[in-house]
PDB file of C-alpha atoms and ligand atoms in Angstrom:
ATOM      1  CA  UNK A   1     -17.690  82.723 -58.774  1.00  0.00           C
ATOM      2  CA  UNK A   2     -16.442  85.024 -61.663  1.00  0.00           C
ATOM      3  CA  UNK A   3     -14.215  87.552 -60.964  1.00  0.00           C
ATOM      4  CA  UNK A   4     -13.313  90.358 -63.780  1.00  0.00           C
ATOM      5  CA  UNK A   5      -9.937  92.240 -62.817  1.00  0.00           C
ATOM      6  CA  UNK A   6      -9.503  95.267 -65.216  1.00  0.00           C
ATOM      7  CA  UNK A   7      -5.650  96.590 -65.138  1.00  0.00           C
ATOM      8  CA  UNK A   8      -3.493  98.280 -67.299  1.00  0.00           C
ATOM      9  CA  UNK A   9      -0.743  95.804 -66.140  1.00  0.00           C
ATOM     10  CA  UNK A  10      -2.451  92.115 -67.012  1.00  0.00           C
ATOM     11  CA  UNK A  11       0.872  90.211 -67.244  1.00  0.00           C
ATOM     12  CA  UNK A  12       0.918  91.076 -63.657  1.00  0.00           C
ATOM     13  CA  UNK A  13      -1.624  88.545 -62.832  1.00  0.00           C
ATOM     14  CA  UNK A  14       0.039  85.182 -64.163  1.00  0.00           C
ATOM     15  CA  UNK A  15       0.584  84.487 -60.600  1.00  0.00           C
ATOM     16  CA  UNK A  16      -3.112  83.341 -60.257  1.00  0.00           C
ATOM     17  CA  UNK A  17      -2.483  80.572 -62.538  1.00  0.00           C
ATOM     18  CA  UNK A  18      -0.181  79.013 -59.986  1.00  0.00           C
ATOM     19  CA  UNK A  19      -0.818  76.470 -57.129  1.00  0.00           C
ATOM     20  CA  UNK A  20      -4.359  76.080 -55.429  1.00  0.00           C
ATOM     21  CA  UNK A  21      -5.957  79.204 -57.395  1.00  0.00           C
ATOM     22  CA  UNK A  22      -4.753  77.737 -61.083  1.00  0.00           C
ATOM     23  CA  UNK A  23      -6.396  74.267 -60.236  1.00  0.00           C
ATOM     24  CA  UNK A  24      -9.095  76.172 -58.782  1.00  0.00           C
ATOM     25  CA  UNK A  25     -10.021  77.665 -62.190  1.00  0.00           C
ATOM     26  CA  UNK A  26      -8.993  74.287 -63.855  1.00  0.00           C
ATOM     27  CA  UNK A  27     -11.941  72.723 -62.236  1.00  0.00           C
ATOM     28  CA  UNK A  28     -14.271  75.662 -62.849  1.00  0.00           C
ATOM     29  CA  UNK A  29     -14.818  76.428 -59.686  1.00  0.00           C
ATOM     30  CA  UNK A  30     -13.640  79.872 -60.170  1.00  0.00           C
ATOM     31  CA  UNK A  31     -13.165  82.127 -63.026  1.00  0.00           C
ATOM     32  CA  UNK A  32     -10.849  84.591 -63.744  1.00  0.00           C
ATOM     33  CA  UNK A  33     -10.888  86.892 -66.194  1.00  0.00           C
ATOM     34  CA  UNK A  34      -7.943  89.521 -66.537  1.00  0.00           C
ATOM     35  CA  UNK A  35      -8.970  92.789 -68.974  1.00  0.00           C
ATOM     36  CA  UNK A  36      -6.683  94.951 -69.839  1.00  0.00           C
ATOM     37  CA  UNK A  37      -8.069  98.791 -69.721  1.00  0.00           C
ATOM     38  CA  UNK A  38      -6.383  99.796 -72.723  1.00  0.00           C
ATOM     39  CA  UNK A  39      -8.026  97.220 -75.502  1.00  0.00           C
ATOM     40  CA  UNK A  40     -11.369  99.916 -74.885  1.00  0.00           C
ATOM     41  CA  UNK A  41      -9.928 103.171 -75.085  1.00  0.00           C
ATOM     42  CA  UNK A  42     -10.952 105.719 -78.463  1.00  0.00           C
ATOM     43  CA  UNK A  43      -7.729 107.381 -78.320  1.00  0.00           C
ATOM     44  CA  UNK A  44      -5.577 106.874 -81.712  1.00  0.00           C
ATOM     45  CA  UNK A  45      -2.424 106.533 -79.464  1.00  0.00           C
ATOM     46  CA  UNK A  46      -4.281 104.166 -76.960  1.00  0.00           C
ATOM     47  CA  UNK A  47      -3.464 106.668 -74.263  1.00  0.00           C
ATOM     48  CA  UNK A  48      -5.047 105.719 -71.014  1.00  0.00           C
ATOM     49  CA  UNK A  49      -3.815 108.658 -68.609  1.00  0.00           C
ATOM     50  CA  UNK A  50      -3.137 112.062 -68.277  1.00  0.00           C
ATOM     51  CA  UNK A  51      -2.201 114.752 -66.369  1.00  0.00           C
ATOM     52  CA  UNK A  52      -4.254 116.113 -63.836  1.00  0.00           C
ATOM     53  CA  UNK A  53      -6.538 118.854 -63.754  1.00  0.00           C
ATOM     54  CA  UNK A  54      -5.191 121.543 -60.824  1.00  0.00           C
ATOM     55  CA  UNK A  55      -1.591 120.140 -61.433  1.00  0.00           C
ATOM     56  CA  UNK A  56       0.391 118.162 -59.287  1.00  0.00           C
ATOM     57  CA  UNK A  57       2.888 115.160 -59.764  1.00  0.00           C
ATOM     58  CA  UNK A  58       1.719 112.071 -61.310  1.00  0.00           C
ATOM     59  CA  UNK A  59      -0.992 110.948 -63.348  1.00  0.00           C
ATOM     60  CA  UNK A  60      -4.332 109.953 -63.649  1.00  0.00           C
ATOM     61  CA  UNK A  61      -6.184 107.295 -65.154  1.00  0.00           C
ATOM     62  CA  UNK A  62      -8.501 108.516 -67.978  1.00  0.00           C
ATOM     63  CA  UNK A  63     -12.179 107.743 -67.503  1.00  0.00           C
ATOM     64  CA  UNK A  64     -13.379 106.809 -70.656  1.00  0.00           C
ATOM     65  CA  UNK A  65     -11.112 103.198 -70.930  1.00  0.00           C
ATOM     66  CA  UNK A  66     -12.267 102.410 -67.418  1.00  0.00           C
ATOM     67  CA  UNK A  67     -16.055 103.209 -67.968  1.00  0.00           C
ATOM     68  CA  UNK A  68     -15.941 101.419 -71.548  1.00  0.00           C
ATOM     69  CA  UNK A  69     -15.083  98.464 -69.806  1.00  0.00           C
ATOM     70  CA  UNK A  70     -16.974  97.781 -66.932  1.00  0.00           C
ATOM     71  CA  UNK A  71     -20.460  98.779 -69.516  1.00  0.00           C
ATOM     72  CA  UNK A  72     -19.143  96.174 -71.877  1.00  0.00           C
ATOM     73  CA  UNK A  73     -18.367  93.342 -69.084  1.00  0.00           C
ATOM     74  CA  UNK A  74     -21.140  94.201 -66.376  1.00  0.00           C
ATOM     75  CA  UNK A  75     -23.920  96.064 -68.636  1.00  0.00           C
ATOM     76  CA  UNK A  76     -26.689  95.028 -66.042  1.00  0.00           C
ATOM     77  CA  UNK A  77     -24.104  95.619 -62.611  1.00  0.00           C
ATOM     78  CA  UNK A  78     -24.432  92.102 -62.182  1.00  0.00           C
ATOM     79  CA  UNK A  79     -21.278  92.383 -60.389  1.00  0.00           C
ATOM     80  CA  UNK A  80     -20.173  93.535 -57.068  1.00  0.00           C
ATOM     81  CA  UNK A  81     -17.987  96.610 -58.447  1.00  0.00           C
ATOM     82  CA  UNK A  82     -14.819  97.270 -56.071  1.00  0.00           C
ATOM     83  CA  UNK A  83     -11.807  99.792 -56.547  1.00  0.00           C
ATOM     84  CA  UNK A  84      -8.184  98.941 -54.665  1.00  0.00           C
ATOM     85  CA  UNK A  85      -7.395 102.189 -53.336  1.00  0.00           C
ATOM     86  CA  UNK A  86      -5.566 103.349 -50.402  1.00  0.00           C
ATOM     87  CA  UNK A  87      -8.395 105.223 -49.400  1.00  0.00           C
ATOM     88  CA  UNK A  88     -10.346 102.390 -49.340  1.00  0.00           C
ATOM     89  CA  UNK A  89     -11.379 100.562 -45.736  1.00  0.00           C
ATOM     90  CA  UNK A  90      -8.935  98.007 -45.034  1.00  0.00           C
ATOM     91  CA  UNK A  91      -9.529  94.454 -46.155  1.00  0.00           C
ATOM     92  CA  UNK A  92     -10.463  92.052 -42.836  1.00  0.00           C
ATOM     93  CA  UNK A  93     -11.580  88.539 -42.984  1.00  0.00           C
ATOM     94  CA  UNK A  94     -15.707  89.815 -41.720  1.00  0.00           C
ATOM     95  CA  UNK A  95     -15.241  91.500 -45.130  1.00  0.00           C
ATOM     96  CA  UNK A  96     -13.686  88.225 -47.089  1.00  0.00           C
ATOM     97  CA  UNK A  97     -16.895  86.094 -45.927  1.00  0.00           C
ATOM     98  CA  UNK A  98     -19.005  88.892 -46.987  1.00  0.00           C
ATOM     99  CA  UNK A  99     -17.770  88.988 -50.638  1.00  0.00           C
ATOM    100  CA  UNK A 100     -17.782  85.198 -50.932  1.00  0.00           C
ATOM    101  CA  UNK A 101     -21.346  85.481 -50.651  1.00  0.00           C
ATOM    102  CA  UNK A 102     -21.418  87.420 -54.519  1.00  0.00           C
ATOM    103  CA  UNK A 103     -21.853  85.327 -57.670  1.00  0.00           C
ATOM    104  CA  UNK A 104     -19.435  88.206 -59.631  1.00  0.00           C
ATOM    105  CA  UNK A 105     -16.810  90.699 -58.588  1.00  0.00           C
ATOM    106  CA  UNK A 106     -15.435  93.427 -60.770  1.00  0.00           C
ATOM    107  CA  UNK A 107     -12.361  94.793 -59.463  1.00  0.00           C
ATOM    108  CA  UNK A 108     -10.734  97.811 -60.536  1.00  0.00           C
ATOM    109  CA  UNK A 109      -6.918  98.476 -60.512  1.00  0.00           C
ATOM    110  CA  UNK A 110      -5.588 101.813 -60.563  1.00  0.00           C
ATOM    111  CA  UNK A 111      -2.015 102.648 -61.025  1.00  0.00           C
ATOM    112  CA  UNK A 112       0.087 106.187 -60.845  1.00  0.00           C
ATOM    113  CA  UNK A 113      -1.871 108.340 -58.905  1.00  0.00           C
ATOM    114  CA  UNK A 114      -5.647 106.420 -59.349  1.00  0.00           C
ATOM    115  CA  UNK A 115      -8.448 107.018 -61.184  1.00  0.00           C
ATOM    116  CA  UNK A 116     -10.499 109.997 -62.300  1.00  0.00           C
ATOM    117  CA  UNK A 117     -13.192 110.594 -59.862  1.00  0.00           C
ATOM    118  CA  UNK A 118     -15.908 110.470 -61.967  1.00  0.00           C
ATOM    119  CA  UNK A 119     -15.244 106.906 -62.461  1.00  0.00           C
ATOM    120  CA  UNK A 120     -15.471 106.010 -59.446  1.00  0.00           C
ATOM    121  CA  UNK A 121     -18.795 108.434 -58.530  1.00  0.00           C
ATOM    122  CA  UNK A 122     -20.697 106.908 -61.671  1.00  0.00           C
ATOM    123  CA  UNK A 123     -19.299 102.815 -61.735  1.00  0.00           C
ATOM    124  CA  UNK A 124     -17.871 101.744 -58.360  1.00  0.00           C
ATOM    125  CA  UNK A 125     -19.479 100.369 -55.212  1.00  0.00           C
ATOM    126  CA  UNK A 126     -16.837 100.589 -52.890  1.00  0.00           C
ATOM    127  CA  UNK A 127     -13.297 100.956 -52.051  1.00  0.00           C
ATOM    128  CA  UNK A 128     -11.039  98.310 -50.214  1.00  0.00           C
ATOM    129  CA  UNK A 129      -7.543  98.757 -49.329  1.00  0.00           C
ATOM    130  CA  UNK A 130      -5.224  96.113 -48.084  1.00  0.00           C
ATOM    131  CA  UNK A 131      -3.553  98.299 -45.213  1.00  0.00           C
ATOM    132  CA  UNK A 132      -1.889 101.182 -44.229  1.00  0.00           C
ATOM    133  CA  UNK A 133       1.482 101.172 -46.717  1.00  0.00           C
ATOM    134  CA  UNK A 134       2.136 102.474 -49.449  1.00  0.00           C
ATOM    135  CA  UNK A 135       2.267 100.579 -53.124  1.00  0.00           C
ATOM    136  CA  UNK A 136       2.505 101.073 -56.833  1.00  0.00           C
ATOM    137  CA  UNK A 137      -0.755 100.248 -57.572  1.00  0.00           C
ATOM    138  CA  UNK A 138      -3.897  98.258 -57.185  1.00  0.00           C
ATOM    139  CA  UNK A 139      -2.457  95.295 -58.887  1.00  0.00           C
ATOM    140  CA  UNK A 140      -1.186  93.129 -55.901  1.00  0.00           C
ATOM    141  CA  UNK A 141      -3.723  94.552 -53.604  1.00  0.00           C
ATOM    142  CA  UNK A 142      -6.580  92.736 -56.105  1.00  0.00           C
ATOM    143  CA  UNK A 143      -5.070  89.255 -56.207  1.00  0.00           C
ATOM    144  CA  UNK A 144      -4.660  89.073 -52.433  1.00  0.00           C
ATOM    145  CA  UNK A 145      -8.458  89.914 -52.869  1.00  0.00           C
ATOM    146  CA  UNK A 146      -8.867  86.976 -55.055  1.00  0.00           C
ATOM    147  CA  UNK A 147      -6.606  84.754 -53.305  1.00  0.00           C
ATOM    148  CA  UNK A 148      -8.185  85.084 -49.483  1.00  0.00           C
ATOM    149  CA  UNK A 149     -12.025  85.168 -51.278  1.00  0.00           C
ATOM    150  CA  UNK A 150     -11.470  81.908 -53.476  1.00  0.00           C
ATOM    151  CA  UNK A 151     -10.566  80.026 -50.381  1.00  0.00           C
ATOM    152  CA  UNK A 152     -14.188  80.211 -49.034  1.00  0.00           C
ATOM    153  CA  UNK A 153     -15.268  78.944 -52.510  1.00  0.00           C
ATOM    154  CA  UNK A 154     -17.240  75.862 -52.337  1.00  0.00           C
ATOM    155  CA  UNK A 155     -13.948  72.940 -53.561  1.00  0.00           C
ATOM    156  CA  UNK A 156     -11.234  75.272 -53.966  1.00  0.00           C
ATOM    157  CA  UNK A 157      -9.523  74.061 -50.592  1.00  0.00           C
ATOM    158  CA  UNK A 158     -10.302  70.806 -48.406  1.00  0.00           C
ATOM    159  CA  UNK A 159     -13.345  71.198 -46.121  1.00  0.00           C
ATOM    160  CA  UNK A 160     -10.770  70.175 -43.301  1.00  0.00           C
ATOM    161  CA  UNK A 161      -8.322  72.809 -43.521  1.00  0.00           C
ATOM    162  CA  UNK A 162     -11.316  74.815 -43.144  1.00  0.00           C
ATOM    163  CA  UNK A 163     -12.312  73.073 -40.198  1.00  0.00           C
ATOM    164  CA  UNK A 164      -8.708  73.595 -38.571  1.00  0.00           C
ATOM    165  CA  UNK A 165      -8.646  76.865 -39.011  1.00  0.00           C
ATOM    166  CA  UNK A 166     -12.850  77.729 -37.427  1.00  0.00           C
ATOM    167  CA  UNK A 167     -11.606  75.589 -34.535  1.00  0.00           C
ATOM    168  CA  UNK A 168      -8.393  78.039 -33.976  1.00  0.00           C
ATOM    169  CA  UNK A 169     -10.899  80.608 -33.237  1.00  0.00           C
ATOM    170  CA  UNK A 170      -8.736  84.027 -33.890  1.00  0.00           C
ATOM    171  CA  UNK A 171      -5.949  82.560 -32.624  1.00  0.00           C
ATOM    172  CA  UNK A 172      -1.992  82.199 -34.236  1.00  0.00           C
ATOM    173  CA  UNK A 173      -1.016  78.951 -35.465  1.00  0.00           C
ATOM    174  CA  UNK A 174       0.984  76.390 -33.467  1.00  0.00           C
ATOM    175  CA  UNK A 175       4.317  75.378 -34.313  1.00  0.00           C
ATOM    176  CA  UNK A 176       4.214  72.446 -37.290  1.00  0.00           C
ATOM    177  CA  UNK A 177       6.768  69.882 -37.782  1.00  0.00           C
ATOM    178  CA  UNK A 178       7.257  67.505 -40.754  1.00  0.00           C
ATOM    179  CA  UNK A 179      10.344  64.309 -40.920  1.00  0.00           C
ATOM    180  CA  UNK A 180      12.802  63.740 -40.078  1.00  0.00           C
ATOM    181  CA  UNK A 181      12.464  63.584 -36.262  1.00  0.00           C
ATOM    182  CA  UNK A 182      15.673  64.950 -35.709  1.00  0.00           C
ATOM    183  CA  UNK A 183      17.279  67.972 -37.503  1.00  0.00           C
ATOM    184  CA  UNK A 184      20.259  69.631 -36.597  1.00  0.00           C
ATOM    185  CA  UNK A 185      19.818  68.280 -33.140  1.00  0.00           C
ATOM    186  CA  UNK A 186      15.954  69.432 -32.614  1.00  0.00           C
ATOM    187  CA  UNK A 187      13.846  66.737 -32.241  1.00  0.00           C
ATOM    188  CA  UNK A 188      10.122  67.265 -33.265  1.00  0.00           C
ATOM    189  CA  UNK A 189       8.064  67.188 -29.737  1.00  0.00           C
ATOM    190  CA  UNK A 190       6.999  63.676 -28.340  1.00  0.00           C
ATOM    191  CA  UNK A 191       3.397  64.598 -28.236  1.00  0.00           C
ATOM    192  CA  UNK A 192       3.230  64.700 -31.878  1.00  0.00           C
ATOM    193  CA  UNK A 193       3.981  61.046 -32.108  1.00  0.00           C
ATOM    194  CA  UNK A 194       2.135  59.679 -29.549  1.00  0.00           C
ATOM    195  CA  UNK A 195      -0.704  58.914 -31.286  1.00  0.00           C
ATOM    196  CA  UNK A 196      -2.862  60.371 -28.828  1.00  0.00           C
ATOM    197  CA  UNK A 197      -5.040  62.706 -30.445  1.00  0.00           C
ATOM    198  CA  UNK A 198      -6.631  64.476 -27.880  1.00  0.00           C
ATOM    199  CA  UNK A 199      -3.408  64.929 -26.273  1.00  0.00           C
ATOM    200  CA  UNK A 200      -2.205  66.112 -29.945  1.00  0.00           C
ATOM    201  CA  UNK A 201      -5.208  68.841 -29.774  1.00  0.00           C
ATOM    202  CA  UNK A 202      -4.415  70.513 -26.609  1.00  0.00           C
ATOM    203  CA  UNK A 203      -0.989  70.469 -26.694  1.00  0.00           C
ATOM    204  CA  UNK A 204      -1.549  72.681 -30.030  1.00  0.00           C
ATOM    205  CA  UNK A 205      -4.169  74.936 -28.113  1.00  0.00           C
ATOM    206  CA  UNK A 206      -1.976  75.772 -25.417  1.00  0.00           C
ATOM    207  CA  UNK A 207       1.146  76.239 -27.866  1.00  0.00           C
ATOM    208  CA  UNK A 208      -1.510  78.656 -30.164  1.00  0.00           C
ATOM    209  CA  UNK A 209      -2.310  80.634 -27.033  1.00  0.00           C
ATOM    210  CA  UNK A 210       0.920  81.195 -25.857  1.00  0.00           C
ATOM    211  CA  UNK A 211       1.817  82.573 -29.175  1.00  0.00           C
ATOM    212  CA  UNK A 212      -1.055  85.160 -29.629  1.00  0.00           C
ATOM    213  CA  UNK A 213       0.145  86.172 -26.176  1.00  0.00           C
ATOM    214  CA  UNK A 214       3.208  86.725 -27.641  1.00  0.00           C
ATOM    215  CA  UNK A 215       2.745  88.148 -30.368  1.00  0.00           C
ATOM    216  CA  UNK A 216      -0.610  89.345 -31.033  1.00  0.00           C
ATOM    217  CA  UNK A 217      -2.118  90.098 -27.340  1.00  0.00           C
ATOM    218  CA  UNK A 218      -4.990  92.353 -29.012  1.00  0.00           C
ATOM    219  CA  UNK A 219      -6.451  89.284 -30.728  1.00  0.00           C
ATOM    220  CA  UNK A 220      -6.898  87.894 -27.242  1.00  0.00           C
ATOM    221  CA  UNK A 221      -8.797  90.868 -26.273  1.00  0.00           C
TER     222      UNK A 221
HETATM  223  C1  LIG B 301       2.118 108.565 -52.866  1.00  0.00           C
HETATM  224  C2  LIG B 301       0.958 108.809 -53.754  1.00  0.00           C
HETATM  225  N1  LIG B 301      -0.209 109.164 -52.931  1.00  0.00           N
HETATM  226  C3  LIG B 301      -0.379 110.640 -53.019  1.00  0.00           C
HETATM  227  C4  LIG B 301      -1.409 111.143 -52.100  1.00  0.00           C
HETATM  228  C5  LIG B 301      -1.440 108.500 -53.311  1.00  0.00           C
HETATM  229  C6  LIG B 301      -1.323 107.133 -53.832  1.00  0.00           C
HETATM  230  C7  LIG B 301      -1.921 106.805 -55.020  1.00  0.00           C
HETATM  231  C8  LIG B 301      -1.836 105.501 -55.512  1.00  0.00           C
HETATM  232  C9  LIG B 301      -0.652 106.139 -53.119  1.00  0.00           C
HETATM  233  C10 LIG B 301      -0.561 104.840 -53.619  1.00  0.00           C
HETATM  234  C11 LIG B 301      -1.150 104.545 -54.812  1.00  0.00           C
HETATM  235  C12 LIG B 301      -1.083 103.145 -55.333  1.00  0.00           C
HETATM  236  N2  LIG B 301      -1.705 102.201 -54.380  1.00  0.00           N
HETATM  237  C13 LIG B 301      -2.847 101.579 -54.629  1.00  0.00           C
HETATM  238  O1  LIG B 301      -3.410 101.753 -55.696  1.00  0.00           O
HETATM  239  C14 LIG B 301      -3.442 100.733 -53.598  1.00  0.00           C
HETATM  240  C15 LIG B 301      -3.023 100.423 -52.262  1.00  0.00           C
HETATM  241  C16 LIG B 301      -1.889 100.831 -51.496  1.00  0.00           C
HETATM  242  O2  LIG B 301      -1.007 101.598 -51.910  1.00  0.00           O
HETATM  243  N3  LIG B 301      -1.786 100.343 -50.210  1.00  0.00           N
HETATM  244  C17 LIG B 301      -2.698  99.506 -49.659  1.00  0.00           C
HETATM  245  N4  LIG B 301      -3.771  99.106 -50.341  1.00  0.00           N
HETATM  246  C18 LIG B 301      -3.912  99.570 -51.629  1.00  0.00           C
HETATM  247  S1  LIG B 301      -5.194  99.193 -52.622  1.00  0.00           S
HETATM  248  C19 LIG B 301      -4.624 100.089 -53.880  1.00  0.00           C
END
């Protein structure tokens, strides 16, 4: 899968090069490719926003950059073209296997008080947010779009932590333990060593149910 992220903050993204998503693009099973809006703008002072039409605080990103960009990187809309914007629906994992379906995103960061509309009328196909909070910008929301997408990509993560996680069906996560046995005085629970696998499995079942009960009693519903 390629992925185009066009900011005007790309030093934000250096965090992608870390952990499972940096030897994720290593292998080429993903790439990532971070533009920043202001290399395409025609303005002598590279200025990328402005104030807004109607007045008000803030301001806006200037169309021009933004449309310059996408043309140049998706001239044929190859690419499934998404803006990170409070407005948007809110991001749900029906929506992550949906997108890992596309062979290209495009996604669009806005910062200050977003985009100009026009932008978004003429270029954009639709607009996620990552819940109901408010941020600085699009940046963070886009690589936890990246992040829970490129885990469905075929190699990026072991087929069996995959499998884990279909057979916890909705549900929270049991309680893991690593050595030593003993810590402080808490011992890690005997089941765990036994050895006896099935015992292993529903012991974690009934601990993972417990827990959404807890905590999450709507996911039970
Ligand atoms: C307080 C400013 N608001 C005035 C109506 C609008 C506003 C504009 C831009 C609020 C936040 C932002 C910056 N946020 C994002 O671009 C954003 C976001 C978010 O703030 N929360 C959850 N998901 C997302 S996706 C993009």
């Amino acid at each position: 899968m390629r992925i185009d992220i066009l900011t005007l903050f790309p030093e934000m993204f250096s965090a992608l090069g870390e952990s499972i998503l940096g030897r994720a693009q290593k292998a080429g099973k993903i790439q990532i490719n971070v533009v920043n809006i202001r290399d395409y703008t025609e303005d002598k002072h590279l200025k990328c926003d402005d104030y807004p039409f109607g007045g008000g605080a803030g301001m806006v990103m200037m169309p021009q950059p933004i449309g310059s960009a996408i043309e140049a990187l998706d001239p044929e809309h190859k690419a499934r073209r998404i803006y990170l914007s409070p407005k948007g629906k809110t991001l749900v994992q029906q929506k992550v296997f949906e997108l890992v379906e596309e062979e290209r995103l495009l996604l669009l960061c806005g910062h200050y008080e977003g985009v100009d509309q026009r932008v978004l009328d003429l270029y954009i196909d639709e607009e996620i947010s990552i819940g109901d909070y408010v941020l600085t910008g699009g940046e963070l929301p886009a690589m936890v779009l990246v992040d829970c997408v490129s885990r469905y990509v075929d190699g990026v993560i072991s087929t069996s932590s995959l499998v884990d996680e279909s057979f916890s069906d909705g549900l929270l996560e049991y309680p893991q333990y690593t050595r030593p046995q003993v810590y402080k005085g808490l011992a890690v629970p005997e089941v765990l060593r036994s050895g006896d696998h099935a015992k292993v499995d529903a012991w974690r079942r009934e601990q993972a149910l417990k827990i959404t009960e807890k905590y999450r009693p709507d996911l039970l519903k």
